[in-house]
Short mmCIF file of C-alpha atoms in Angstrom, two decimals:
data_model
loop_
_atom_site.label_atom_id
_atom_site.label_comp_id
_atom_site.label_asym_id
_atom_site.label_seq_id
_atom_site.Cartn_x
_atom_site.Cartn_y
_atom_site.Cartn_z
CA MET A 1 -16.16 165.47 131.17
CA ASP A 2 -14.21 165.42 127.93
CA VAL A 3 -12.55 162.10 127.16
CA ALA A 4 -9.03 161.61 125.80
CA VAL A 5 -8.97 158.78 123.27
CA LEU A 6 -6.38 156.86 121.27
CA GLU A 7 -7.46 154.75 118.31
CA ILE A 8 -4.73 152.28 117.33
CA GLY A 9 -4.54 150.66 113.91
CA GLY A 10 -1.94 148.55 112.20
CA SER A 11 -0.08 151.53 110.75
CA HIS A 12 -1.33 154.57 112.64
CA VAL A 13 -2.50 155.98 115.94
CA THR A 14 -5.12 158.71 116.20
CA ALA A 15 -5.28 160.93 119.28
CA ALA A 16 -8.44 162.93 119.96
CA VAL A 17 -10.64 164.55 122.56
CA VAL A 18 -14.35 163.67 122.55
CA ALA A 19 -16.95 165.92 124.14
CA PRO A 20 -19.92 163.98 125.57
CA GLY A 21 -23.38 165.15 124.69
CA THR A 22 -22.48 166.81 121.42
CA TRP A 23 -19.95 164.03 120.65
CA ASP A 24 -17.75 166.54 118.89
CA VAL A 25 -14.26 165.23 118.17
CA THR A 26 -11.45 167.75 118.52
CA GLU A 27 -7.67 167.94 118.74
CA VAL A 28 -7.32 165.07 116.30
CA ASP A 29 -3.76 164.09 115.49
CA ARG A 30 -2.92 161.09 113.33
CA ALA A 31 0.61 159.72 113.45
CA ALA A 32 2.42 156.80 111.87
CA LEU A 33 2.89 153.73 114.06
CA GLU A 34 5.58 151.09 113.61
CA SER A 35 3.40 148.17 114.63
CA GLN A 36 6.07 145.54 113.95
CA ALA A 37 8.73 147.31 116.01
CA ALA A 38 9.90 146.21 119.47
CA ALA A 39 7.45 146.66 122.33
CA GLU A 40 9.30 149.62 123.83
CA VAL A 41 9.22 151.41 120.46
CA VAL A 42 5.47 150.88 120.09
CA VAL A 43 4.87 152.06 123.68
CA GLY A 44 6.98 155.16 123.04
CA GLN A 45 5.07 156.07 119.89
CA LEU A 46 1.71 155.58 121.59
CA ALA A 47 2.83 157.64 124.57
CA ASP A 48 4.02 160.44 122.28
CA ALA A 49 0.56 160.54 120.69
CA ALA A 50 -1.23 160.43 124.05
CA ARG A 51 0.86 163.27 125.52
CA LYS A 52 -0.82 165.64 123.06
CA LEU A 53 -4.07 165.06 124.97
CA PRO A 54 -5.36 166.25 128.36
CA LEU A 55 -4.88 163.14 130.51
CA ALA A 56 -6.09 164.32 133.91
CA ASN A 57 -9.24 162.20 133.60
CA GLY A 58 -7.48 159.16 132.14
CA LEU A 59 -7.40 157.66 128.67
CA ALA A 60 -9.60 155.41 126.53
CA VAL A 61 -7.85 153.23 123.96
CA ALA A 62 -9.55 151.48 121.03
CA LEU A 63 -7.50 148.77 119.33
CA PRO A 64 -7.95 145.43 117.55
CA GLY A 65 -7.67 141.98 119.07
CA PRO A 66 -6.46 139.48 119.95
CA PHE A 67 -6.03 141.46 123.15
CA ASP A 68 -7.10 140.98 126.77
CA PHE A 69 -9.04 144.19 127.17
CA GLY A 70 -9.48 143.67 130.91
CA THR A 71 -5.82 143.20 131.80
CA GLY A 72 -4.17 145.13 128.98
CA VAL A 73 -2.12 142.16 127.77
CA ALA A 74 -1.55 141.80 124.02
CA TRP A 75 -1.80 138.40 122.31
CA TYR A 76 -1.00 139.26 118.70
CA ARG A 77 0.65 136.52 116.69
CA ASP A 78 0.92 136.17 112.91
CA GLN A 79 -1.37 139.18 112.50
CA GLY A 80 1.01 141.27 110.43
CA LYS A 81 1.07 143.79 113.28
CA PHE A 82 2.20 143.98 116.90
CA ASP A 83 3.87 140.57 116.81
CA GLN A 84 6.55 141.84 119.21
CA LEU A 85 3.86 142.53 121.83
CA TYR A 86 2.79 138.90 122.28
CA GLY A 87 2.24 138.35 126.02
CA PHE A 88 3.23 141.97 126.73
CA ASN A 89 1.27 144.05 129.26
CA LEU A 90 0.66 147.12 127.15
CA GLY A 91 -1.68 148.58 129.75
CA ALA A 92 0.93 148.55 132.52
CA ALA A 93 3.70 149.84 130.27
CA LEU A 94 1.64 152.65 128.75
CA GLY A 95 0.15 153.62 132.11
CA ASN A 96 3.60 153.85 133.68
CA GLU A 97 4.97 155.82 130.75
CA LEU A 98 2.15 158.37 130.94
CA GLY A 99 1.57 158.39 134.69
CA VAL A 100 -2.12 157.76 134.04
CA GLU A 101 -4.12 155.95 136.70
CA ARG A 102 -7.15 155.10 134.58
CA LEU A 103 -6.54 153.44 131.25
CA LEU A 104 -9.47 151.67 129.58
CA PHE A 105 -9.09 149.42 126.55
CA VAL A 106 -11.94 148.61 124.15
CA ASN A 107 -12.12 146.44 121.05
CA ASP A 108 -12.06 148.66 117.97
CA ALA A 109 -15.02 146.91 116.31
CA GLU A 110 -17.05 147.33 119.49
CA ALA A 111 -15.98 150.97 119.72
CA PHE A 112 -17.14 151.50 116.14
CA ALA A 113 -20.55 149.95 116.81
CA VAL A 114 -21.07 151.90 120.04
CA GLY A 115 -20.04 155.08 118.25
CA GLU A 116 -22.57 154.45 115.50
CA TRP A 117 -25.25 153.73 118.13
CA THR A 118 -24.33 156.91 120.00
CA ALA A 119 -24.16 159.34 117.08
CA GLY A 120 -24.37 157.48 113.79
CA GLU A 121 -26.37 155.22 111.50
CA VAL A 122 -27.88 153.02 114.23
CA ARG A 123 -28.43 155.77 116.78
CA GLY A 124 -30.78 154.55 119.47
CA VAL A 125 -31.63 151.28 117.68
CA GLU A 126 -32.61 148.72 120.29
CA ARG A 127 -30.94 145.71 118.64
CA CYS A 128 -28.22 146.33 116.09
CA VAL A 129 -24.87 145.03 114.90
CA GLY A 130 -21.75 146.80 113.70
CA VAL A 131 -19.54 145.07 111.13
CA THR A 132 -16.07 146.28 110.21
CA ILE A 133 -14.23 144.73 107.28
CA GLY A 134 -10.57 145.35 106.59
CA THR A 135 -7.67 142.98 107.06
CA GLY A 136 -10.21 140.80 108.86
CA ILE A 137 -13.79 141.11 110.02
CA GLY A 138 -14.95 142.58 113.32
CA THR A 139 -18.45 142.52 114.77
CA ALA A 140 -20.28 143.85 117.79
CA PHE A 141 -23.86 143.00 118.76
CA LEU A 142 -25.56 145.76 120.75
CA ALA A 143 -28.65 145.68 122.94
CA ASP A 144 -29.65 149.22 123.89
CA GLY A 145 -26.14 150.35 123.06
CA ARG A 146 -24.35 147.77 125.19
CA VAL A 147 -22.19 145.03 123.74
CA LEU A 148 -23.33 141.44 124.29
CA ARG A 149 -20.69 138.74 123.90
CA GLU A 150 -22.30 135.66 125.45
CA GLY A 151 -25.34 133.48 124.95
CA GLY A 152 -26.60 131.43 122.06
CA THR A 153 -28.01 134.42 120.20
CA VAL A 154 -24.56 135.81 119.26
CA PRO A 155 -21.41 134.21 117.81
CA PRO A 156 -18.69 133.09 120.26
CA GLY A 157 -17.55 136.22 122.09
CA GLY A 158 -19.82 138.21 119.79
CA GLU A 159 -17.15 137.82 117.10
CA LEU A 160 -18.33 136.53 113.75
CA TYR A 161 -14.77 135.88 112.56
CA LYS A 162 -14.61 132.93 114.97
CA THR A 163 -17.23 131.11 112.91
CA THR A 164 -16.77 129.08 109.75
CA TYR A 165 -18.38 129.43 106.34
CA ALA A 166 -18.41 126.76 103.63
CA GLY A 167 -16.18 124.65 105.85
CA LYS A 168 -13.45 127.29 106.20
CA PRO A 169 -12.72 130.24 108.50
CA LEU A 170 -15.11 133.07 107.59
CA GLU A 171 -12.26 135.47 106.83
CA ASP A 172 -11.23 133.22 103.93
CA SER A 173 -14.42 134.47 102.26
CA VAL A 174 -15.06 137.87 103.86
CA SER A 175 -12.03 140.16 104.23
CA ALA A 176 -9.88 142.43 102.14
CA ARG A 177 -7.47 139.61 101.41
CA ALA A 178 -10.36 137.38 100.32
CA ILE A 179 -11.52 140.03 97.85
CA LEU A 180 -7.99 140.47 96.48
CA ARG A 181 -7.59 136.70 96.11
CA ARG A 182 -10.93 136.32 94.34
CA TYR A 183 -10.10 139.16 92.00
CA ALA A 184 -6.72 137.66 91.09
CA GLU A 185 -8.36 134.31 90.40
CA SER A 186 -11.06 135.92 88.25
CA ALA A 187 -9.02 138.52 86.36
CA GLY A 188 -5.76 136.60 86.11
CA HIS A 189 -3.77 139.42 87.68
CA GLU A 190 -3.55 141.11 91.06
CA ALA A 191 -5.09 144.43 92.07
CA PRO A 192 -3.27 146.97 94.28
CA GLY A 193 -6.14 147.03 96.77
CA VAL A 194 -9.87 146.80 97.37
CA LYS A 195 -10.36 150.49 96.58
CA GLU A 196 -8.95 149.94 93.10
CA ILE A 197 -11.30 146.99 92.58
CA ALA A 198 -14.24 149.16 93.64
CA ASP A 199 -13.12 151.93 91.30
CA GLN A 200 -12.93 149.45 88.43
CA ALA A 201 -16.40 148.15 89.26
CA ARG A 202 -17.82 151.69 89.14
CA ALA A 203 -16.12 152.16 85.78
CA GLY A 204 -18.03 149.17 84.41
CA ASP A 205 -15.67 146.26 85.11
CA ARG A 206 -18.17 143.42 85.54
CA ALA A 207 -15.65 140.96 86.98
CA ALA A 208 -14.60 143.43 89.66
CA HIS A 209 -18.24 144.06 90.59
CA GLU A 210 -19.02 140.36 90.76
CA VAL A 211 -16.08 139.75 93.09
CA LEU A 212 -17.36 142.38 95.52
CA LEU A 213 -20.92 141.06 95.30
CA ALA A 214 -19.70 137.52 95.98
CA CYS A 215 -17.88 138.61 99.13
CA PHE A 216 -20.87 140.48 100.50
CA THR A 217 -23.26 137.69 99.56
CA ASP A 218 -21.13 135.39 101.70
CA LEU A 219 -21.21 137.99 104.48
CA ALA A 220 -25.00 138.12 104.30
CA ASP A 221 -25.30 134.33 104.39
CA ALA A 222 -22.97 134.08 107.39
CA LEU A 223 -24.54 136.97 109.27
CA LYS A 224 -28.27 136.40 108.74
CA PRO A 225 -28.73 133.52 111.22
CA TRP A 226 -27.27 135.72 113.97
CA LEU A 227 -29.35 138.72 112.93
CA SER A 228 -32.40 136.52 113.34
CA SER A 229 -31.41 134.95 116.66
CA PHE A 230 -30.38 138.29 118.19
CA GLY A 231 -33.34 140.20 116.77
CA VAL A 232 -31.25 142.77 114.88
CA THR A 233 -33.28 145.43 113.09
CA LYS A 234 -30.39 147.34 111.47
CA THR A 235 -26.76 146.68 110.59
CA VAL A 236 -24.04 149.28 110.06
CA LEU A 237 -20.88 148.63 108.08
CA GLY A 238 -17.49 150.22 108.66
CA GLY A 239 -13.84 149.61 107.95
CA SER A 240 -11.94 150.07 104.74
CA ILE A 241 -14.56 148.34 102.62
CA ALA A 242 -17.49 150.50 103.76
CA GLY A 243 -16.74 152.81 100.85
CA ALA A 244 -17.87 150.09 98.44
CA PHE A 245 -21.37 149.96 99.95
CA ASP A 246 -22.94 151.54 96.88
CA LEU A 247 -21.72 148.55 94.85
CA VAL A 248 -22.74 145.76 97.23
CA HIS A 249 -25.85 146.85 99.10
CA SER A 250 -28.00 144.68 96.84
CA ALA A 251 -26.29 141.59 98.30
CA LEU A 252 -27.47 142.49 101.80
CA ASP A 253 -31.12 141.51 101.95
CA PHE A 254 -31.67 143.04 105.39
CA PRO A 255 -31.72 146.65 106.66
CA ALA A 256 -28.13 147.92 106.44
CA ALA A 257 -26.22 151.15 106.00
CA ALA A 258 -22.60 152.23 105.73
CA THR A 259 -21.12 154.65 108.23
CA LYS A 260 -20.97 158.26 107.16
CA ASP A 261 -18.02 158.92 109.48
CA THR A 262 -15.15 156.49 109.01
CA GLU A 263 -12.77 158.69 111.01
CA HIS A 264 -14.67 159.37 114.22
CA SER A 265 -17.07 156.53 115.03
CA ALA A 266 -14.58 154.40 116.97
CA LEU A 267 -13.30 157.46 118.84
CA ILE A 268 -16.83 158.39 119.89
CA GLY A 269 -17.62 154.80 120.86
CA ALA A 270 -14.48 154.47 122.98
CA ALA A 271 -15.37 157.69 124.77
CA ALA A 272 -18.97 156.61 125.35
CA HIS A 273 -17.81 153.27 126.74
CA TYR A 274 -15.31 155.06 128.98
CA LEU A 275 -18.00 157.33 130.43
CA ARG A 276 -20.35 154.43 131.10
CA THR A 277 -17.72 152.53 133.05
CA ASN A 278 -16.42 155.55 134.97
#
């Protein structure tokens, strides 16, 4: 059974069909999303994207938290996206708009990790973790491809961002904004984005390279106790910073790789999760 999937980001929504078994992703359509618009506008844009898909078997939706993935209620506040959806039942609204009976939501970081376990860098690995770094940091700890969120061997909810590092929230040290802040402090001027910092590092800018290494050294220090307690044998990195892996891999003194498919992993993972819970 092919699976219709939406992947929702802060500025876009991707609609696709995923074929189980081969895990081919087809009918991909990426559209702009006004994430700070009123709830009815966001619902309308998501519905427009979903209507391009075959919905007879339902719809899987990957999106970031804070979100109640069981009830479909959004709890975004001061996230720079979806602030107008706070307390809004997106699941009910989108389901009614589309006339879809089965609508399954999954955390985008978890979808990424499951996608990588299904058809990517940690395929079939018994104990692994997926880490996505962008605006913030997302993690998912997998045992035989299934997400574990409870127990003393994983961070609270399986989410590393809920922990502290050097007495501060981890995302103050490990995130795109942390890299941009560190670069501004080091260079005395701001950079347009992390990609530009990575490009400068490849061109021989030592300060830019050191900023990236510092961020990923902090990531390694924060992550390693959980890798040990959970028994992780391989880590896969995704998100907007995965493209800098060639510059920072030396800071990760444990088996790690960057995704080779930044576009499709979360789509595949959402589909795999959907099929398992069908």
